[in-house]
Coordinates of C-alpha atoms in Angstrom, one line a residue:
D224 CA 72.9 -5.2 87.5
V225 CA 75.4 -8.0 87.0
V226 CA 77.4 -6.9 90.1
E227 CA 74.3 -6.7 92.2
K228 CA 72.9 -10.0 91.1
R229 CA 76.2 -11.8 91.4
S230 CA 77.2 -10.7 94.9
P231 CA 74.8 -13.0 96.9
E232 CA 76.0 -15.9 94.7
V233 CA 79.7 -15.1 95.6
V234 CA 78.9 -15.1 99.3
K235 CA 77.0 -18.4 99.1
A236 CA 79.9 -20.0 97.2
Y237 CA 82.4 -18.7 99.7
R238 CA 80.3 -20.2 102.6
E239 CA 80.1 -23.6 100.9
K240 CA 83.9 -23.5 100.2
L241 CA 84.6 -22.5 103.8
E242 CA 82.4 -25.2 105.2
A243 CA 84.0 -27.9 103.0
K244 CA 87.5 -26.7 103.9
M245 CA 86.7 -26.8 107.6
H246 CA 85.2 -30.3 107.4
E247 CA 88.3 -31.4 105.5
L248 CA 90.8 -29.9 108.0
L249 CA 88.9 -30.8 111.2
E250 CA 87.7 -34.2 109.9
D251 CA 84.7 -33.6 112.1
N252 CA 81.1 -32.8 111.2
Q253 CA 80.6 -30.8 114.4
I254 CA 81.7 -27.5 113.2
D255 CA 80.5 -24.4 115.0
D256 CA 78.0 -22.8 112.7
S257 CA 78.3 -19.5 114.4
R258 CA 82.0 -19.5 113.6
I259 CA 81.3 -20.1 109.9
A260 CA 78.6 -17.5 110.0
A261 CA 81.1 -15.0 111.5
E262 CA 83.7 -15.7 108.8
V263 CA 81.0 -15.4 106.0
I264 CA 79.9 -12.0 107.4
L265 CA 83.5 -10.8 107.5
F266 CA 84.0 -11.9 103.9
S267 CA 80.7 -10.4 102.8
D268 CA 81.6 -7.0 104.4
K269 CA 84.9 -7.1 102.6
I270 CA 83.5 -7.7 99.1
C271 CA 80.3 -5.7 99.6
N272 CA 79.8 -3.1 96.9
D273 CA 76.3 -1.9 97.7
E274 CA 77.5 1.6 98.4
E275 CA 79.4 1.7 95.1
T276 CA 76.5 0.5 93.1
V277 CA 74.1 3.0 94.8
R278 CA 76.5 5.9 94.0
L279 CA 77.1 4.6 90.5
R280 CA 73.3 4.6 89.8
S281 CA 73.2 8.1 91.3
H282 CA 75.9 9.3 89.0
I283 CA 74.2 7.8 86.0
H284 CA 71.0 9.6 87.1
G285 CA 73.0 12.8 87.5
M286 CA 74.4 12.5 84.0
R287 CA 70.9 12.1 82.5
K288 CA 69.9 15.4 84.3
I289 CA 73.0 17.1 83.1
L290 CA 72.2 16.2 79.5
E291 CA 69.0 18.2 79.8
E292 CA 70.9 21.4 80.8
K293 CA 71.9 24.1 78.4
E294 CA 75.3 25.3 79.7
G295 CA 78.4 23.9 81.2
V296 CA 77.4 20.4 80.3
G297 CA 80.9 19.2 79.2
R298 CA 82.7 19.9 82.5
K299 CA 79.9 18.5 84.6
M300 CA 79.7 15.3 82.5
D301 CA 83.5 14.9 82.7
F302 CA 83.3 15.2 86.5
M303 CA 80.4 12.6 86.7
A304 CA 82.4 10.3 84.4
Q305 CA 85.4 10.6 86.7
E306 CA 83.2 9.7 89.7
M307 CA 81.7 6.8 87.9
N308 CA 85.2 5.5 87.1
R309 CA 86.1 5.7 90.8
E310 CA 83.1 3.6 91.7
A311 CA 84.0 1.0 88.9
N312 CA 87.6 0.9 90.2
T313 CA 86.4 0.2 93.8
I314 CA 84.0 -2.5 92.6
L315 CA 86.9 -4.1 90.7
S316 CA 89.3 -3.9 93.6
K317 CA 86.9 -5.5 96.0
S318 CA 85.9 -8.3 93.6
N319 CA 87.3 -11.8 93.9
D320 CA 84.8 -13.1 91.4
L321 CA 85.5 -13.4 87.6
T322 CA 82.0 -12.4 86.6
V323 CA 82.0 -9.3 88.7
S324 CA 85.5 -8.4 87.6
N325 CA 84.6 -8.7 84.0
A326 CA 81.5 -6.6 84.5
A327 CA 83.6 -3.9 86.2
I328 CA 86.2 -4.0 83.4
D329 CA 83.4 -3.6 80.8
L330 CA 81.9 -0.7 82.8
K331 CA 85.3 1.0 82.9
T332 CA 85.7 0.6 79.2
E333 CA 82.3 2.1 78.5
I334 CA 83.0 5.0 80.9
E335 CA 86.2 5.7 79.1
K336 CA 84.3 5.8 75.8
I337 CA 82.0 8.4 77.4
R338 CA 84.9 10.4 78.7
E339 CA 86.4 10.4 75.2
Q340 CA 83.1 11.8 73.9
I341 CA 83.0 14.4 76.7
Q342 CA 86.4 15.7 75.9
H343 CA 84.9 17.0 72.7
W344 CA 81.6 18.2 74.3
P345 CA 80.7 21.8 73.6
L346 CA 81.3 23.9 76.7
M347 CA 79.1 26.7 75.4
G348 CA 75.3 26.9 75.5
H349 CA 74.7 26.7 71.7
M350 CA 75.6 23.8 69.4
S351 CA 76.9 23.8 65.9
E352 CA 76.2 20.8 63.6
V353 CA 79.6 19.4 64.6
E354 CA 78.7 19.8 68.3
A355 CA 75.3 18.2 67.7
A356 CA 77.1 15.2 66.0
K357 CA 79.3 14.9 69.1
E358 CA 76.3 15.0 71.4
K359 CA 74.8 12.2 69.4
K360 CA 77.9 10.1 69.9
A361 CA 77.8 10.7 73.6
L362 CA 74.1 9.6 73.6
D363 CA 75.1 6.5 71.6
A364 CA 77.7 5.6 74.2
K365 CA 75.0 6.0 76.9
T366 CA 72.7 3.7 74.8
T367 CA 75.6 1.2 74.6
L368 CA 75.8 1.2 78.4
E369 CA 72.1 0.6 78.7
Q370 CA 72.2 -2.3 76.2
K371 CA 74.9 -4.0 78.1
G372 CA 72.9 -3.7 81.3
L373 CA 75.4 -1.4 82.9
M374 CA 73.0 1.5 83.0
R375 CA 69.3 1.8 83.3

């Protein structure tokens, strides 16, 4: 949510900074608005993370569905966490905004917590008390993500 909300603000700030710099350099108020618009579009495309956030939400939804399954949960969850981590890495690498970068770092930290829980996830269809306790920890990690607004 933080990344999606912040992106338009980052583009707007870039446009304002670009306009101010062009006015300063050209010392002329007659700057071609279409040129500024083209530069802003290029910048916006470069930092756009819409695809990553859509895939990330899809992976989160996929994890929820996997939690309802009876068998092979651990391996599937590990794969989904790996995919989520890829999306978080891409968001972080595209970011030039501190707020977005911090949100991506927080996301990566939470994903790593989930991966640690998954490493101990029961790979068989039945659960012992120990396995049930591990499942509770994984669900607690999911709840943490939700509370931080990194997962719905």
